[in-house]
Amino acid sequence: SQTIHQWPATLVQPVGSPLSLECTVEGTSNPNLYWYRQAAGRGLQLLFYSVGIGQISSEVPQNLSASRPQDRQFILSSKKLLLSDSGFYLCAWSVRTAGTSTGELFFGEGSRLTVL
Amino acid sequence: QQPVQSPQAVILREGEDAVINCSSSKALYSVHWYRQKHGEAPVFLMILLKGGEQKGHEKISASFNEKKQQSSLYLTASQLSYSGTYFCGTEGSTLGRLYFGRGTQLTVWP
């Protein structure tokens, strides 16, 4: 069966510090991978989307970046955190099917980031 | 790209019905519905595809009107377990990218 792991679950970081959140998927190959951020009152905001290794689409210009060094690994990074980066970060995956709609998204447990 | 959900919040008694609406300014290929409990990850409820279909999941069903670019989620005879935040996610011509609304907070009281 497929599982998705996301870590760390919680972190508190000072403004200006770097960030690295990791996500790995098991039990499937060639998944679509996503990073979403959930901030109060803003719903689930799509940050990055990836269809394959090294293929990253950025949705929102900001000081965050994403990388996909392996097929089932997705990393969210920042060189210098801002207060506005605080939020609940969710990694998700879906089955990749060419030319058809996206299937169900499976979400990780999330990483709660507080920037002080 | 973000769809608009309404209402923002709903408070119900057990057994009452509710409707949550989702609309987009863009042409849609599919609409997803998810429910999120506090502090947890969203959980998938259903997908509706282009073609104006309706789907059901226990006492929760949904419709998708692609011409109006709208979808509605219907919760019938609500239960305490239905409490949570409901999100619609929309997929447009760029297949694979799912954009979510701001959510509708549903509270069911005994």
PDB file of C-alpha atoms in Angstrom:
ATOM      1  CA  SER A   1       0.000   0.000   0.000  1.00  0.00           C
ATOM      2  CA  GLN A   2       1.042   3.567  -0.559  1.00  0.00           C
ATOM      3  CA  THR A   3       2.171   5.818   2.265  1.00  0.00           C
ATOM      4  CA  ILE A   4       3.447   9.339   2.494  1.00  0.00           C
ATOM      5  CA  HIS A   5       5.837  10.565   5.140  1.00  0.00           C
ATOM      6  CA  GLN A   6       6.472  14.186   5.953  1.00  0.00           C
ATOM      7  CA  TRP A   7       8.867  15.655   8.514  1.00  0.00           C
ATOM      8  CA  PRO A   8       9.473  17.373  10.767  1.00  0.00           C
ATOM      9  CA  ALA A   9       5.966  17.564  12.194  1.00  0.00           C
ATOM     10  CA  THR A  10       6.600  20.774  14.086  1.00  0.00           C
ATOM     11  CA  LEU A  11       9.318  23.382  14.031  1.00  0.00           C
ATOM     12  CA  VAL A  12       9.954  26.832  15.383  1.00  0.00           C
ATOM     13  CA  GLN A  13      12.492  28.904  13.500  1.00  0.00           C
ATOM     14  CA  PRO A  14      13.809  32.451  13.849  1.00  0.00           C
ATOM     15  CA  VAL A  15      13.365  34.975  11.053  1.00  0.00           C
ATOM     16  CA  GLY A  16      16.217  34.742   8.582  1.00  0.00           C
ATOM     17  CA  SER A  17      17.032  31.106   9.284  1.00  0.00           C
ATOM     18  CA  PRO A  18      16.961  28.390   6.593  1.00  0.00           C
ATOM     19  CA  LEU A  19      14.233  25.797   6.161  1.00  0.00           C
ATOM     20  CA  SER A  20      14.077  22.272   4.852  1.00  0.00           C
ATOM     21  CA  LEU A  21      10.912  20.154   4.876  1.00  0.00           C
ATOM     22  CA  GLU A  22      11.017  16.665   3.441  1.00  0.00           C
ATOM     23  CA  CYS A  23       8.385  14.404   1.992  1.00  0.00           C
ATOM     24  CA  THR A  24       8.705  10.850   0.716  1.00  0.00           C
ATOM     25  CA  VAL A  25       6.155   8.573  -0.868  1.00  0.00           C
ATOM     26  CA  GLU A  26       6.276   4.792  -0.718  1.00  0.00           C
ATOM     27  CA  GLY A  27       4.463   2.134  -2.682  1.00  0.00           C
ATOM     28  CA  THR A  28       4.010   3.980  -5.960  1.00  0.00           C
ATOM     29  CA  SER A  29       6.085   5.186  -8.883  1.00  0.00           C
ATOM     30  CA  ASN A  30       6.080   8.403 -10.917  1.00  0.00           C
ATOM     31  CA  PRO A  31       3.624  10.241  -8.695  1.00  0.00           C
ATOM     32  CA  ASN A  32       2.593  13.852  -9.093  1.00  0.00           C
ATOM     33  CA  LEU A  33       3.871  15.659  -6.007  1.00  0.00           C
ATOM     34  CA  TYR A  34       2.566  18.824  -4.404  1.00  0.00           C
ATOM     35  CA  TRP A  35       3.403  21.288  -1.660  1.00  0.00           C
ATOM     36  CA  TYR A  36       0.514  23.249  -0.177  1.00  0.00           C
ATOM     37  CA  ARG A  37       0.517  25.830   2.596  1.00  0.00           C
ATOM     38  CA  GLN A  38      -2.404  26.422   4.899  1.00  0.00           C
ATOM     39  CA  ALA A  39      -2.470  29.776   6.659  1.00  0.00           C
ATOM     40  CA  ALA A  40      -5.367  31.112   8.692  1.00  0.00           C
ATOM     41  CA  GLY A  41      -8.204  32.309   6.480  1.00  0.00           C
ATOM     42  CA  ARG A  42      -6.470  31.438   3.217  1.00  0.00           C
ATOM     43  CA  GLY A  43      -7.373  27.833   2.674  1.00  0.00           C
ATOM     44  CA  LEU A  44      -4.949  25.495   0.947  1.00  0.00           C
ATOM     45  CA  GLN A  45      -2.546  27.429  -1.220  1.00  0.00           C
ATOM     46  CA  LEU A  46      -0.723  25.509  -3.942  1.00  0.00           C
ATOM     47  CA  LEU A  47       2.973  26.321  -3.718  1.00  0.00           C
ATOM     48  CA  PHE A  48       4.751  23.801  -5.965  1.00  0.00           C
ATOM     49  CA  TYR A  49       3.787  21.015  -8.299  1.00  0.00           C
ATOM     50  CA  SER A  50       6.018  18.346  -9.820  1.00  0.00           C
ATOM     51  CA  VAL A  51       5.440  15.708 -12.483  1.00  0.00           C
ATOM     52  CA  GLY A  52       8.915  14.204 -12.371  1.00  0.00           C
ATOM     53  CA  ILE A  53      12.493  14.390 -11.145  1.00  0.00           C
ATOM     54  CA  GLY A  54      13.800  17.919 -11.504  1.00  0.00           C
ATOM     55  CA  GLN A  55      10.487  19.176 -12.930  1.00  0.00           C
ATOM     56  CA  ILE A  56       9.050  21.795 -10.609  1.00  0.00           C
ATOM     57  CA  SER A  57       6.313  24.342 -11.277  1.00  0.00           C
ATOM     58  CA  SER A  58       6.122  27.273  -8.899  1.00  0.00           C
ATOM     59  CA  GLU A  59       2.715  28.748  -8.289  1.00  0.00           C
ATOM     60  CA  VAL A  60       3.451  31.649  -5.984  1.00  0.00           C
ATOM     61  CA  PRO A  61       6.527  33.895  -6.218  1.00  0.00           C
ATOM     62  CA  GLN A  62       8.109  33.937  -2.777  1.00  0.00           C
ATOM     63  CA  ASN A  63      11.274  33.052  -0.950  1.00  0.00           C
ATOM     64  CA  LEU A  64      10.522  29.324  -0.979  1.00  0.00           C
ATOM     65  CA  SER A  65      11.867  26.750  -3.403  1.00  0.00           C
ATOM     66  CA  ALA A  66      11.258  23.069  -4.028  1.00  0.00           C
ATOM     67  CA  SER A  67      13.342  20.233  -5.365  1.00  0.00           C
ATOM     68  CA  ARG A  68      12.684  16.678  -6.422  1.00  0.00           C
ATOM     69  CA  PRO A  69      16.024  14.864  -6.327  1.00  0.00           C
ATOM     70  CA  GLN A  70      14.415  11.416  -6.534  1.00  0.00           C
ATOM     71  CA  ASP A  71      11.162  10.137  -7.990  1.00  0.00           C
ATOM     72  CA  ARG A  72       9.418   9.856  -4.627  1.00  0.00           C
ATOM     73  CA  GLN A  73      11.145  12.610  -2.675  1.00  0.00           C
ATOM     74  CA  PHE A  74      10.014  16.215  -2.543  1.00  0.00           C
ATOM     75  CA  ILE A  75      11.810  18.899  -0.542  1.00  0.00           C
ATOM     76  CA  LEU A  76      10.654  22.403   0.362  1.00  0.00           C
ATOM     77  CA  SER A  77      13.376  24.882   1.229  1.00  0.00           C
ATOM     78  CA  SER A  78      14.091  28.457   2.084  1.00  0.00           C
ATOM     79  CA  LYS A  79      17.380  30.270   2.538  1.00  0.00           C
ATOM     80  CA  LYS A  80      15.912  32.952   4.813  1.00  0.00           C
ATOM     81  CA  LEU A  81      12.540  32.597   6.488  1.00  0.00           C
ATOM     82  CA  LEU A  82      10.085  35.468   6.833  1.00  0.00           C
ATOM     83  CA  LEU A  83       7.376  35.878   9.460  1.00  0.00           C
ATOM     84  CA  SER A  84       4.808  35.390   6.703  1.00  0.00           C
ATOM     85  CA  ASP A  85       6.163  31.886   6.029  1.00  0.00           C
ATOM     86  CA  SER A  86       4.485  30.598   9.176  1.00  0.00           C
ATOM     87  CA  GLY A  87       1.781  28.055   8.476  1.00  0.00           C
ATOM     88  CA  PHE A  88       0.867  24.432   8.079  1.00  0.00           C
ATOM     89  CA  TYR A  89       2.686  22.833   5.156  1.00  0.00           C
ATOM     90  CA  LEU A  90       1.196  19.820   3.476  1.00  0.00           C
ATOM     91  CA  CYS A  91       2.827  17.485   1.002  1.00  0.00           C
ATOM     92  CA  ALA A  92       0.556  15.440  -1.240  1.00  0.00           C
ATOM     93  CA  TRP A  93       0.772  12.965  -4.082  1.00  0.00           C
ATOM     94  CA  SER A  94      -1.515  11.705  -6.794  1.00  0.00           C
ATOM     95  CA  VAL A  95      -1.329   9.080  -9.497  1.00  0.00           C
ATOM     96  CA  ARG A  96       0.037  10.513 -12.713  1.00  0.00           C
ATOM     97  CA  THR A  97      -2.213   9.810 -15.695  1.00  0.00           C
ATOM     98  CA  ALA A  98      -1.414  11.555 -18.949  1.00  0.00           C
ATOM     99  CA  GLY A  99      -4.259  13.457 -20.545  1.00  0.00           C
ATOM    100  CA  THR A 100      -6.824  12.764 -17.863  1.00  0.00           C
ATOM    101  CA  SER A 101      -7.900  14.501 -14.715  1.00  0.00           C
ATOM    102  CA  THR A 102      -5.912  14.263 -11.532  1.00  0.00           C
ATOM    103  CA  GLY A 103      -6.952  11.479  -9.229  1.00  0.00           C
ATOM    104  CA  GLU A 104      -7.376  11.654  -5.501  1.00  0.00           C
ATOM    105  CA  LEU A 105      -4.747  13.613  -3.600  1.00  0.00           C
ATOM    106  CA  PHE A 106      -3.185  11.801  -0.664  1.00  0.00           C
ATOM    107  CA  PHE A 107      -1.874  14.199   1.948  1.00  0.00           C
ATOM    108  CA  GLY A 108       0.914  13.809   4.453  1.00  0.00           C
ATOM    109  CA  GLU A 109       0.351  14.626   8.109  1.00  0.00           C
ATOM    110  CA  GLY A 110       1.725  18.132   7.672  1.00  0.00           C
ATOM    111  CA  SER A 111       4.505  20.258   9.123  1.00  0.00           C
ATOM    112  CA  ARG A 112       3.570  23.164  11.338  1.00  0.00           C
ATOM    113  CA  LEU A 113       6.089  25.976  10.983  1.00  0.00           C
ATOM    114  CA  THR A 114       6.225  28.941  13.318  1.00  0.00           C
ATOM    115  CA  VAL A 115       8.619  31.733  12.407  1.00  0.00           C
ATOM    116  CA  LEU A 116       9.479  34.063  15.291  1.00  0.00           C
TER     117      LEU A 116
ATOM    118  CA  GLN B   1      -7.127  30.344  -9.884  1.00  0.00           C
ATOM    119  CA  GLN B   2      -8.556  29.818  -6.399  1.00  0.00           C
ATOM    120  CA  PRO B   3     -12.235  28.816  -6.426  1.00  0.00           C
ATOM    121  CA  VAL B   4     -14.726  30.647  -4.239  1.00  0.00           C
ATOM    122  CA  GLN B   5     -16.568  28.704  -1.565  1.00  0.00           C
ATOM    123  CA  SER B   6     -19.722  29.671   0.283  1.00  0.00           C
ATOM    124  CA  PRO B   7     -20.772  29.870   2.985  1.00  0.00           C
ATOM    125  CA  GLN B   8     -17.636  30.376   5.087  1.00  0.00           C
ATOM    126  CA  ALA B   9     -19.220  28.623   8.058  1.00  0.00           C
ATOM    127  CA  VAL B  10     -22.278  26.526   8.833  1.00  0.00           C
ATOM    128  CA  ILE B  11     -23.676  25.455  12.189  1.00  0.00           C
ATOM    129  CA  LEU B  12     -26.142  22.575  12.251  1.00  0.00           C
ATOM    130  CA  ARG B  13     -27.980  20.330  14.625  1.00  0.00           C
ATOM    131  CA  GLU B  14     -27.666  16.583  14.114  1.00  0.00           C
ATOM    132  CA  GLY B  15     -30.048  15.448  11.404  1.00  0.00           C
ATOM    133  CA  GLU B  16     -30.157  18.768   9.549  1.00  0.00           C
ATOM    134  CA  ASP B  17     -29.036  19.243   5.962  1.00  0.00           C
ATOM    135  CA  ALA B  18     -26.432  21.587   4.492  1.00  0.00           C
ATOM    136  CA  VAL B  19     -25.207  22.711   1.087  1.00  0.00           C
ATOM    137  CA  ILE B  20     -21.725  24.022   0.351  1.00  0.00           C
ATOM    138  CA  ASN B  21     -21.084  25.791  -2.930  1.00  0.00           C
ATOM    139  CA  CYS B  22     -17.936  26.168  -5.000  1.00  0.00           C
ATOM    140  CA  SER B  23     -17.520  28.341  -8.069  1.00  0.00           C
ATOM    141  CA  SER B  24     -14.713  29.211 -10.430  1.00  0.00           C
ATOM    142  CA  SER B  25     -14.092  31.944 -12.969  1.00  0.00           C
ATOM    143  CA  LYS B  26     -12.201  29.460 -15.162  1.00  0.00           C
ATOM    144  CA  ALA B  27     -13.403  26.492 -17.194  1.00  0.00           C
ATOM    145  CA  LEU B  28     -13.109  23.365 -15.107  1.00  0.00           C
ATOM    146  CA  TYR B  29     -12.045  19.843 -15.934  1.00  0.00           C
ATOM    147  CA  SER B  30     -12.786  18.354 -12.533  1.00  0.00           C
ATOM    148  CA  VAL B  31     -13.822  19.247  -9.014  1.00  0.00           C
ATOM    149  CA  HIS B  32     -12.594  17.516  -5.862  1.00  0.00           C
ATOM    150  CA  TRP B  33     -14.082  17.648  -2.376  1.00  0.00           C
ATOM    151  CA  TYR B  34     -12.103  17.054   0.830  1.00  0.00           C
ATOM    152  CA  ARG B  35     -12.827  17.239   4.535  1.00  0.00           C
ATOM    153  CA  GLN B  36     -10.263  18.262   7.133  1.00  0.00           C
ATOM    154  CA  LYS B  37     -10.543  17.725  10.867  1.00  0.00           C
ATOM    155  CA  HIS B  38      -8.712  20.174  13.106  1.00  0.00           C
ATOM    156  CA  GLY B  39      -4.961  19.587  13.115  1.00  0.00           C
ATOM    157  CA  GLU B  40      -5.183  16.746  10.599  1.00  0.00           C
ATOM    158  CA  ALA B  41      -4.571  16.344   6.894  1.00  0.00           C
ATOM    159  CA  PRO B  42      -7.458  16.727   4.440  1.00  0.00           C
ATOM    160  CA  VAL B  43      -9.242  13.530   3.503  1.00  0.00           C
ATOM    161  CA  PHE B  44     -10.672  12.847   0.065  1.00  0.00           C
ATOM    162  CA  LEU B  45     -14.456  12.643  -0.333  1.00  0.00           C
ATOM    163  CA  MET B  46     -15.094  12.530  -4.073  1.00  0.00           C
ATOM    164  CA  ILE B  47     -14.148  13.712  -7.556  1.00  0.00           C
ATOM    165  CA  LEU B  48     -16.573  15.010 -10.164  1.00  0.00           C
ATOM    166  CA  LEU B  49     -15.513  15.094 -13.773  1.00  0.00           C
ATOM    167  CA  LYS B  50     -16.397  17.314 -16.685  1.00  0.00           C
ATOM    168  CA  GLY B  51     -19.711  16.120 -18.029  1.00  0.00           C
ATOM    169  CA  GLY B  52     -22.021  17.395 -15.323  1.00  0.00           C
ATOM    170  CA  GLU B  53     -22.115  14.360 -13.127  1.00  0.00           C
ATOM    171  CA  GLN B  54     -23.398  13.745  -9.656  1.00  0.00           C
ATOM    172  CA  LYS B  55     -21.853  11.481  -7.100  1.00  0.00           C
ATOM    173  CA  GLY B  56     -22.731  10.148  -3.710  1.00  0.00           C
ATOM    174  CA  HIS B  57     -20.797   8.979  -0.692  1.00  0.00           C
ATOM    175  CA  GLU B  58     -23.020   7.688   2.097  1.00  0.00           C
ATOM    176  CA  LYS B  59     -25.216  10.690   2.933  1.00  0.00           C
ATOM    177  CA  ILE B  60     -22.858  13.130   1.240  1.00  0.00           C
ATOM    178  CA  SER B  61     -23.349  13.823  -2.437  1.00  0.00           C
ATOM    179  CA  ALA B  62     -22.235  16.435  -4.932  1.00  0.00           C
ATOM    180  CA  SER B  63     -23.071  17.886  -8.310  1.00  0.00           C
ATOM    181  CA  PHE B  64     -20.966  19.597 -10.960  1.00  0.00           C
ATOM    182  CA  ASN B  65     -22.343  22.028 -13.503  1.00  0.00           C
ATOM    183  CA  GLU B  66     -19.480  22.574 -15.934  1.00  0.00           C
ATOM    184  CA  LYS B  67     -21.335  25.240 -17.922  1.00  0.00           C
ATOM    185  CA  LYS B  68     -21.708  27.385 -14.820  1.00  0.00           C
ATOM    186  CA  GLN B  69     -18.311  26.277 -13.492  1.00  0.00           C
ATOM    187  CA  GLN B  70     -19.943  25.429 -10.203  1.00  0.00           C
ATOM    188  CA  SER B  71     -20.159  22.497  -7.840  1.00  0.00           C
ATOM    189  CA  SER B  72     -22.234  21.890  -4.747  1.00  0.00           C
ATOM    190  CA  LEU B  73     -21.738  19.462  -1.874  1.00  0.00           C
ATOM    191  CA  TYR B  74     -24.875  18.176  -0.166  1.00  0.00           C
ATOM    192  CA  LEU B  75     -24.782  16.823   3.379  1.00  0.00           C
ATOM    193  CA  THR B  76     -27.979  15.056   4.333  1.00  0.00           C
ATOM    194  CA  ALA B  77     -29.096  14.200   7.860  1.00  0.00           C
ATOM    195  CA  SER B  78     -25.806  15.453   9.271  1.00  0.00           C
ATOM    196  CA  GLN B  79     -23.949  13.500  11.926  1.00  0.00           C
ATOM    197  CA  LEU B  80     -21.511  14.704  14.571  1.00  0.00           C
ATOM    198  CA  SER B  81     -18.705  13.115  12.549  1.00  0.00           C
ATOM    199  CA  TYR B  82     -19.406  15.488   9.660  1.00  0.00           C
ATOM    200  CA  SER B  83     -17.887  18.399  11.583  1.00  0.00           C
ATOM    201  CA  GLY B  84     -14.764  19.796   9.994  1.00  0.00           C
ATOM    202  CA  THR B  85     -13.645  22.107   7.232  1.00  0.00           C
ATOM    203  CA  TYR B  86     -14.712  21.235   3.714  1.00  0.00           C
ATOM    204  CA  PHE B  87     -12.586  22.226   0.754  1.00  0.00           C
ATOM    205  CA  CYS B  88     -13.355  22.146  -2.911  1.00  0.00           C
ATOM    206  CA  GLY B  89     -10.419  21.750  -5.271  1.00  0.00           C
ATOM    207  CA  THR B  90     -10.684  22.682  -8.925  1.00  0.00           C
ATOM    208  CA  GLU B  91      -8.661  21.511 -11.897  1.00  0.00           C
ATOM    209  CA  GLY B  92      -8.658  23.537 -15.071  1.00  0.00           C
ATOM    210  CA  SER B  93      -7.070  23.105 -18.452  1.00  0.00           C
ATOM    211  CA  THR B  94      -3.638  22.608 -16.881  1.00  0.00           C
ATOM    212  CA  LEU B  95      -4.294  19.062 -15.789  1.00  0.00           C
ATOM    213  CA  GLY B  96      -2.706  17.988 -12.557  1.00  0.00           C
ATOM    214  CA  ARG B  97      -2.807  21.326 -10.766  1.00  0.00           C
ATOM    215  CA  LEU B  98      -5.466  21.420  -8.099  1.00  0.00           C
ATOM    216  CA  TYR B  99      -6.449  24.759  -6.578  1.00  0.00           C
ATOM    217  CA  PHE B 100      -8.414  24.829  -3.356  1.00  0.00           C
ATOM    218  CA  GLY B 101     -10.926  27.292  -1.978  1.00  0.00           C
ATOM    219  CA  ARG B 102     -10.694  28.857   1.479  1.00  0.00           C
ATOM    220  CA  GLY B 103     -12.886  26.194   2.987  1.00  0.00           C
ATOM    221  CA  THR B 104     -16.252  25.990   4.734  1.00  0.00           C
ATOM    222  CA  GLN B 105     -16.211  25.266   8.445  1.00  0.00           C
ATOM    223  CA  LEU B 106     -19.065  22.925   9.329  1.00  0.00           C
ATOM    224  CA  THR B 107     -20.043  22.380  12.972  1.00  0.00           C
ATOM    225  CA  VAL B 108     -22.649  19.812  13.932  1.00  0.00           C
ATOM    226  CA  TRP B 109     -24.109  19.984  17.442  1.00  0.00           C
ATOM    227  CA  PRO B 110     -26.013  17.182  19.187  1.00  0.00           C
TER     228      PRO B 110
END
